GROMACS .gro file of N, CA and C in nm:
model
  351
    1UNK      N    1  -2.296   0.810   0.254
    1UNK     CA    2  -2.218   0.758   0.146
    1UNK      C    3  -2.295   0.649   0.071
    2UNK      N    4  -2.369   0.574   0.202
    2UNK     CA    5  -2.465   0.437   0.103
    2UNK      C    6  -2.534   0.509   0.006
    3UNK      N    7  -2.636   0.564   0.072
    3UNK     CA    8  -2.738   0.643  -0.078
    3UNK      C    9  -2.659   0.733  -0.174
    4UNK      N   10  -2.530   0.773  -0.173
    4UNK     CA   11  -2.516   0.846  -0.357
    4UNK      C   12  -2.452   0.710  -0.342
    5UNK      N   13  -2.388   0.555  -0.329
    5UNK     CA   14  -2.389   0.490  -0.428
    5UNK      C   15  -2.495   0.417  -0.452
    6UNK      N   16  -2.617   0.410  -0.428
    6UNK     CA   17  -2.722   0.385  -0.448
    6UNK      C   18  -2.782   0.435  -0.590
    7UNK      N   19  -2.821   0.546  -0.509
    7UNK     CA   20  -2.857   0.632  -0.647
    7UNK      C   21  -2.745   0.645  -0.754
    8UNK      N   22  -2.586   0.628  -0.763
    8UNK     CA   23  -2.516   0.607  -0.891
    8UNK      C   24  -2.531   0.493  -0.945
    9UNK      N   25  -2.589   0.393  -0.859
    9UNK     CA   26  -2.586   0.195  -0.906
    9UNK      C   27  -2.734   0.262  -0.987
   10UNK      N   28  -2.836   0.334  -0.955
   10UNK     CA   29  -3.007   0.373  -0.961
   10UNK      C   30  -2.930   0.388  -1.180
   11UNK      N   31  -2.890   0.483  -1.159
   11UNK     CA   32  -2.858   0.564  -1.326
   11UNK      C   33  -2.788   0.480  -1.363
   12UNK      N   34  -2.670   0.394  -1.317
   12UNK     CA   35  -2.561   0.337  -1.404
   12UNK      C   36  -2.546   0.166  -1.419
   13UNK      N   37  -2.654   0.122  -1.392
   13UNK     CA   38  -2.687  -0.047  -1.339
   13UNK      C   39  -2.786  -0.076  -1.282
   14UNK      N   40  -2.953  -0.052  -1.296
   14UNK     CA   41  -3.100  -0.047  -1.260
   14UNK      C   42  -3.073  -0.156  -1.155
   15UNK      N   43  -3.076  -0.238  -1.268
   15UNK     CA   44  -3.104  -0.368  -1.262
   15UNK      C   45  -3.000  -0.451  -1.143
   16UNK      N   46  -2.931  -0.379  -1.107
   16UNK     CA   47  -2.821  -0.432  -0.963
   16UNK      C   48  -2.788  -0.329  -0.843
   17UNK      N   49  -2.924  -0.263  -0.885
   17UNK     CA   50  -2.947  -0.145  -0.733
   17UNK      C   51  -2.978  -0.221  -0.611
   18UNK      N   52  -3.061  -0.340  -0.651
   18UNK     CA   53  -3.050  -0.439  -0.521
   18UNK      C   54  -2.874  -0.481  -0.416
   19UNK      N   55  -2.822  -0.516  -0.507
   19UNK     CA   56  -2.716  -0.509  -0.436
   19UNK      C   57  -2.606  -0.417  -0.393
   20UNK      N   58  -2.645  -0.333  -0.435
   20UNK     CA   59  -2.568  -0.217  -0.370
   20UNK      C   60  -2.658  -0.205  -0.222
   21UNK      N   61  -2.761  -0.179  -0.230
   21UNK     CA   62  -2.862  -0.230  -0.082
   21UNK      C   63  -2.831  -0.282  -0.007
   22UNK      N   64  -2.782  -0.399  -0.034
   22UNK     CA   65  -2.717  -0.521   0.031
   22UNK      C   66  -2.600  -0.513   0.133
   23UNK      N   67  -2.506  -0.429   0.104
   23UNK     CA   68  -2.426  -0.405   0.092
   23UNK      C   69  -2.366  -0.303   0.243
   24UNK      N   70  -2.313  -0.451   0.330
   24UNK     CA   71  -2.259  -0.375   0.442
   24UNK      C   72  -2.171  -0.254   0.468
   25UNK      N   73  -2.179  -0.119   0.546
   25UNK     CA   74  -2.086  -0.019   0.541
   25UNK      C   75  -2.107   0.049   0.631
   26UNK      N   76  -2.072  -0.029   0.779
   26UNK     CA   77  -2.075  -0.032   0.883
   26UNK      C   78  -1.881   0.021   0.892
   27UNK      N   79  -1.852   0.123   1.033
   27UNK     CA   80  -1.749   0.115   1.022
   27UNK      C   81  -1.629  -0.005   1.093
   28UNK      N   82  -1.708  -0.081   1.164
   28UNK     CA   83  -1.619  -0.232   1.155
   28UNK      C   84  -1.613  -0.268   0.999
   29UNK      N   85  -1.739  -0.282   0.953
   29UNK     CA   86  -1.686  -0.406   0.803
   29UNK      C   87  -1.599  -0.312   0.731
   30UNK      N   88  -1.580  -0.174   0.732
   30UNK     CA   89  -1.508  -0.101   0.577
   30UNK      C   90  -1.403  -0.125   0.697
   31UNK      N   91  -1.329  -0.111   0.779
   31UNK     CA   92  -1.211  -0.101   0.876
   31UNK      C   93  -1.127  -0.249   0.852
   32UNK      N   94  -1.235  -0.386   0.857
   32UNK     CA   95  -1.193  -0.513   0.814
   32UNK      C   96  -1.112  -0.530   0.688
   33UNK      N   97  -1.235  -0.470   0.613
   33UNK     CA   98  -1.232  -0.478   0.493
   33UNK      C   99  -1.083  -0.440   0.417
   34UNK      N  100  -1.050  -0.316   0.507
   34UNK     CA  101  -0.940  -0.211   0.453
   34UNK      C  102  -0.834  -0.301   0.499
   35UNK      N  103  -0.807  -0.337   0.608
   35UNK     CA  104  -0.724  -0.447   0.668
   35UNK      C  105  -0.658  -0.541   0.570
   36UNK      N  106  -0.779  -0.633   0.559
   36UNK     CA  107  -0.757  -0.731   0.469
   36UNK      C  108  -0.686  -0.684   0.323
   37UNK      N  109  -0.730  -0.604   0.284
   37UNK     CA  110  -0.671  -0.579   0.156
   37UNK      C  111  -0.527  -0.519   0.147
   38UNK      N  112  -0.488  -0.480   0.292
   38UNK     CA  113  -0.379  -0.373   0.372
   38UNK      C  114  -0.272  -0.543   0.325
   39UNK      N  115  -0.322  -0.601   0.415
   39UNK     CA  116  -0.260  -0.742   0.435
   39UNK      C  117  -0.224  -0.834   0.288
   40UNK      N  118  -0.336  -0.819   0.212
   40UNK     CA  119  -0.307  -0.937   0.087
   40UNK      C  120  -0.126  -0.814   0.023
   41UNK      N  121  -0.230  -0.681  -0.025
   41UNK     CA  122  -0.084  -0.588  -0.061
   41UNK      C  123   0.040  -0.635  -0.072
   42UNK      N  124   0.036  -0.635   0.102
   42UNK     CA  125   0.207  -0.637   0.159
   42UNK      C  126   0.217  -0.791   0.094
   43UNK      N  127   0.144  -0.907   0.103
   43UNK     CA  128   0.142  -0.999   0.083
   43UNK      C  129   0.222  -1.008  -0.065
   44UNK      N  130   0.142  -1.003  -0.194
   44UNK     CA  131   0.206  -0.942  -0.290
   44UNK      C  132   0.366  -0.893  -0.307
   45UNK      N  133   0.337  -0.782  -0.237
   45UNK     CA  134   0.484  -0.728  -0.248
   45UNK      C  135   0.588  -0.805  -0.196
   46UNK      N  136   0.616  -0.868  -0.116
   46UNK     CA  137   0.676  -0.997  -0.047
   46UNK      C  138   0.718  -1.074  -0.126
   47UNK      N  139   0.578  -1.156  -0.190
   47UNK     CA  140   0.661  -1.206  -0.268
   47UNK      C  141   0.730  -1.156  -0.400
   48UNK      N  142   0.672  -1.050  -0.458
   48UNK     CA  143   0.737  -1.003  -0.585
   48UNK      C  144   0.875  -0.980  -0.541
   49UNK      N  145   0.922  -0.938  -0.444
   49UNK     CA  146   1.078  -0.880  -0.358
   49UNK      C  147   1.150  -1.002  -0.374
   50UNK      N  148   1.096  -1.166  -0.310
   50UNK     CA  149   1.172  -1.225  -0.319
   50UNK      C  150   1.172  -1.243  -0.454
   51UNK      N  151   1.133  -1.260  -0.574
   51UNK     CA  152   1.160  -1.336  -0.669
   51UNK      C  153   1.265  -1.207  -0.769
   52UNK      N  154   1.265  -1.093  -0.690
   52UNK     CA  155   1.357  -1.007  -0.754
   52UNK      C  156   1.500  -1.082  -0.763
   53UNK      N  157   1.572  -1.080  -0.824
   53UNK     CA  158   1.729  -1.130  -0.849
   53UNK      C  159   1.864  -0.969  -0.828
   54UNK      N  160   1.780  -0.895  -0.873
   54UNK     CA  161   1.877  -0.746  -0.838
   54UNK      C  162   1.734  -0.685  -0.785
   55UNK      N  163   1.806  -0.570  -0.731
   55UNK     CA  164   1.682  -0.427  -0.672
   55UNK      C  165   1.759  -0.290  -0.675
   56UNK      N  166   1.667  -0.212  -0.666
   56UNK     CA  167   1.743  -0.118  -0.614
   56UNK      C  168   1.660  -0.010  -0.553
   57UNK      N  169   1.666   0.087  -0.464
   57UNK     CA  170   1.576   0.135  -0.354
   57UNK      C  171   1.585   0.301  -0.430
   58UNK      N  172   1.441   0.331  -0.420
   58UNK     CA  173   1.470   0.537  -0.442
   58UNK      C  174   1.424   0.565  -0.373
   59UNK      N  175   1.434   0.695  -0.272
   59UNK     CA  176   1.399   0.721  -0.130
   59UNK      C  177   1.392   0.867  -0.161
   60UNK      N  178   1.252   0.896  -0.096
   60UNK     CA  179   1.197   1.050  -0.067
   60UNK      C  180   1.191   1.117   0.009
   61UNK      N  181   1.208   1.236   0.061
   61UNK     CA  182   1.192   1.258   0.224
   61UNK      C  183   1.103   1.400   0.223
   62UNK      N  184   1.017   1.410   0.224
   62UNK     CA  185   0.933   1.525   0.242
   62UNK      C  186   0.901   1.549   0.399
   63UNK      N  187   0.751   1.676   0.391
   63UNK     CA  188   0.736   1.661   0.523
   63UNK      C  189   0.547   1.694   0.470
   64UNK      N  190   0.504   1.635   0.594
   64UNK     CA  191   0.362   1.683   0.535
   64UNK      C  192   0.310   1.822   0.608
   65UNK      N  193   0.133   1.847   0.617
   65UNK     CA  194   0.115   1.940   0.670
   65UNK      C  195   0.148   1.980   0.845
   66UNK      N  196   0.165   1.899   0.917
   66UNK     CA  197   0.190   1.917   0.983
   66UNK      C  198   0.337   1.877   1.065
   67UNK      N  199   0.420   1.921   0.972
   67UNK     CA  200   0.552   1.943   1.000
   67UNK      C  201   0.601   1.836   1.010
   68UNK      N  202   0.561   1.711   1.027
   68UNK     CA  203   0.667   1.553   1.024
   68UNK      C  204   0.706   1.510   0.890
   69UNK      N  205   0.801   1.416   0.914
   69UNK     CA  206   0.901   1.409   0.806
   69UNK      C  207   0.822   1.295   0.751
   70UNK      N  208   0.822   1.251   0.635
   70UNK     CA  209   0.754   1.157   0.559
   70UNK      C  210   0.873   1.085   0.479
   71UNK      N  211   0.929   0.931   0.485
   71UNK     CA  212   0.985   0.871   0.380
   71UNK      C  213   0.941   0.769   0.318
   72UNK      N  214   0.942   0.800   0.185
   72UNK     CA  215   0.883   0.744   0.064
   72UNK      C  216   1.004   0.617   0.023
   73UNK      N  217   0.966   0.491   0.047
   73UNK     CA  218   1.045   0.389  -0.041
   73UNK      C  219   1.001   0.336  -0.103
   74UNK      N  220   1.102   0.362  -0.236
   74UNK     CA  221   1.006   0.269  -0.350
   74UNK      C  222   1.150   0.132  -0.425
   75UNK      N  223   1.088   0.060  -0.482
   75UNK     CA  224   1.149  -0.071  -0.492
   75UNK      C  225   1.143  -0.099  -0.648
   76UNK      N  226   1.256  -0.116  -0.662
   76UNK     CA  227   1.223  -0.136  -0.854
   76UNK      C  228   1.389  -0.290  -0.862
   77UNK      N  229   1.285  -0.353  -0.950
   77UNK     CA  230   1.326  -0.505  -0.905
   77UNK      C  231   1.306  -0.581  -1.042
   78UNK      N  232   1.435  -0.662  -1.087
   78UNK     CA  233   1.445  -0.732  -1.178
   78UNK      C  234   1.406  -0.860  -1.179
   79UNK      N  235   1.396  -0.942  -1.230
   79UNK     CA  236   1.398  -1.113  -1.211
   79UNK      C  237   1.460  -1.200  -1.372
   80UNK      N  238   1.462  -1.308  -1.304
   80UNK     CA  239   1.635  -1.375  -1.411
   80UNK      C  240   1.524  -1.359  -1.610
   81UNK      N  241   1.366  -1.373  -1.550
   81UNK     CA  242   1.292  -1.347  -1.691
   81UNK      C  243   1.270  -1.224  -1.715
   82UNK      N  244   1.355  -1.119  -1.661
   82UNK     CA  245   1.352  -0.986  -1.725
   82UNK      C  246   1.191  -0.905  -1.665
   83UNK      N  247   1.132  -0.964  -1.574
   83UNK     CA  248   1.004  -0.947  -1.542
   83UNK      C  249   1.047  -0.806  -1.445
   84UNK      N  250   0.999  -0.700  -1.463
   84UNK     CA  251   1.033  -0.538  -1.383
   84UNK      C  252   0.912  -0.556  -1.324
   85UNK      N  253   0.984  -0.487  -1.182
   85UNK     CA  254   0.846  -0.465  -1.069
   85UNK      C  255   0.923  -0.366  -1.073
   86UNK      N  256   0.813  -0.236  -1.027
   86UNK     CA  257   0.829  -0.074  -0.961
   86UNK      C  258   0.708  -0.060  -0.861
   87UNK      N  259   0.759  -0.056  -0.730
   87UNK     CA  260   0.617  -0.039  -0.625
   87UNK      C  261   0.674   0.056  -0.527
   88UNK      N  262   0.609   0.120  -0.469
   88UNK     CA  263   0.576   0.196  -0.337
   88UNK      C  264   0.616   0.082  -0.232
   89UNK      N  265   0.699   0.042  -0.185
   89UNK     CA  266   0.761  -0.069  -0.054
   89UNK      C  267   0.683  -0.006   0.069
   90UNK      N  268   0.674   0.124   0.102
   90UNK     CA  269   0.686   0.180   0.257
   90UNK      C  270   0.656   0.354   0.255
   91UNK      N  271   0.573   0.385   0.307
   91UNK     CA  272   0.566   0.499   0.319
   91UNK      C  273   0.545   0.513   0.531
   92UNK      N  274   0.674   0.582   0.564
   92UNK     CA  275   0.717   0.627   0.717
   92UNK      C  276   0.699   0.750   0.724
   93UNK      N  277   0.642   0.757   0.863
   93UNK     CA  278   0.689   0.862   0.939
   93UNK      C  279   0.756   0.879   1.071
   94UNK      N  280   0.912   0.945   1.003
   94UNK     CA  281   0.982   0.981   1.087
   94UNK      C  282   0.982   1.092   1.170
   95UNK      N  283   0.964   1.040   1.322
   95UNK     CA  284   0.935   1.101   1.456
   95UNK      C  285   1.108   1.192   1.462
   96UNK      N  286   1.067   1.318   1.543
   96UNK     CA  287   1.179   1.352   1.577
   96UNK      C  288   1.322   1.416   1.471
   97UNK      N  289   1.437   1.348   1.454
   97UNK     CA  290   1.545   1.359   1.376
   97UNK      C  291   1.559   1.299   1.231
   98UNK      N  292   1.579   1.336   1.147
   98UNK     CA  293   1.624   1.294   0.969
   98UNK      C  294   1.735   1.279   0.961
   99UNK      N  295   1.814   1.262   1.073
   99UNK     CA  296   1.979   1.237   1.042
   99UNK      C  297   1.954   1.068   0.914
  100UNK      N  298   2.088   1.073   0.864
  100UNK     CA  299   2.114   0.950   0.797
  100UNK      C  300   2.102   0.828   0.880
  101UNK      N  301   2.131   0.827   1.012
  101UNK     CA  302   2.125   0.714   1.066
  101UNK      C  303   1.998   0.666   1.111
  102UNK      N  304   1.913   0.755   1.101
  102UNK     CA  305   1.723   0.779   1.163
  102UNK      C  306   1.680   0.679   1.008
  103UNK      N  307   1.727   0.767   0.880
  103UNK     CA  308   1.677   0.735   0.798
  103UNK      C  309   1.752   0.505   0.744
  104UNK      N  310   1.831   0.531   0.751
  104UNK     CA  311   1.893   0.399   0.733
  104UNK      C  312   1.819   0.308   0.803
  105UNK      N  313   1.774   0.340   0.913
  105UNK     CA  314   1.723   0.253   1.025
  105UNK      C  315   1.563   0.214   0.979
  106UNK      N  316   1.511   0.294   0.910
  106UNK     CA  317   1.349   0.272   0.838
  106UNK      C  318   1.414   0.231   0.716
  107UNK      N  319   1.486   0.199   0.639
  107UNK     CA  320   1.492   0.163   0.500
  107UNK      C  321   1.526   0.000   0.572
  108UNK      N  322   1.582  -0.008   0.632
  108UNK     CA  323   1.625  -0.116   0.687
  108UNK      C  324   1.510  -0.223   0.733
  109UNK      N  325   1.454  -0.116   0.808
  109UNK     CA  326   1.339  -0.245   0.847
  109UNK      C  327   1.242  -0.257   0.763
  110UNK      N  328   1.252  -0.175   0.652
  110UNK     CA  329   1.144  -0.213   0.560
  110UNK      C  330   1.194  -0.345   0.455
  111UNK      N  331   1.329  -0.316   0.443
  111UNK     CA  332   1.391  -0.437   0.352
  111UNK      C  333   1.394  -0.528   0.439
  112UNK      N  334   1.397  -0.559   0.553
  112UNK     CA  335   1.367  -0.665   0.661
  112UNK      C  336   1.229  -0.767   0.667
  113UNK      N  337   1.136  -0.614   0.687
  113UNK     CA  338   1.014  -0.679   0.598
  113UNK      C  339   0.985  -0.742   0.486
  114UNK      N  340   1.017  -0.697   0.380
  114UNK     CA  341   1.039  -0.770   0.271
  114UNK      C  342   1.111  -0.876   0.252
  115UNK      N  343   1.212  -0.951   0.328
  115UNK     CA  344   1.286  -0.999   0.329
  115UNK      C  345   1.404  -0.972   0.221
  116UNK      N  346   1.446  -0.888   0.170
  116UNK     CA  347   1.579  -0.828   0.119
  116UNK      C  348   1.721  -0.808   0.178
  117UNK      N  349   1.785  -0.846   0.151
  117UNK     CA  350   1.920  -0.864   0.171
  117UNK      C  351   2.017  -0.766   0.115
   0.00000   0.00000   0.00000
């Protein structure tokens, strides 16, 4: 993966092929790396949730390729300056049963997470 972005920094930025060189991509540092950015995210979203004043939740329920159930929550959120957030809150996978009460129980702890009420 290092050398084609090498050689794309080579054609599209000569002059800063050095640092693409540089450039740790070890699978600890991209695993950190992914972490951290996993972390600021949720971080973000946290607070955008609290400063919501209304919300309201749309919920997906697919299944993927290998037959488990997938729920999609997404979060669309007002504030008193009219400021709209629309984000992806939570993407689960539900083990086992899709009854309503399976599903309530992951919407739940995701608005828990968020701190939503």
């Amino acid at each position: 993966m290092k050398e084609f972005l090498v050689d794309s920094a080579a054609l599209i930025c000569p002059d800063r092929k050095e640092a693409f060189l540089n450039v740790p991509l070890s699978r600890r540092t991209v695993t950190k790396r992914v972490e951290d950015i996993v972390g600021n995210l949720e971080f973000q979203l946290q607070n955008k949730a609290e400063k919501c004043d209304f919300f309201s939740l749309a919920l997906d329920e697919s299944c993927d390729v290998h037959d488990t159930a997938q729920l999609l929550i997404f979060l669309r959120g007002i504030t008193k300056d009219f400021e709209m957030t629309e984000e992806l809150a939570a993407l689960r996978s539900v083990k086992g049963t899709t009854m309503g009460s399976d599903l309530f129980t992951e919407v739940n702890s995701c608005m828990d997470k968020l701190g939503l009420k």
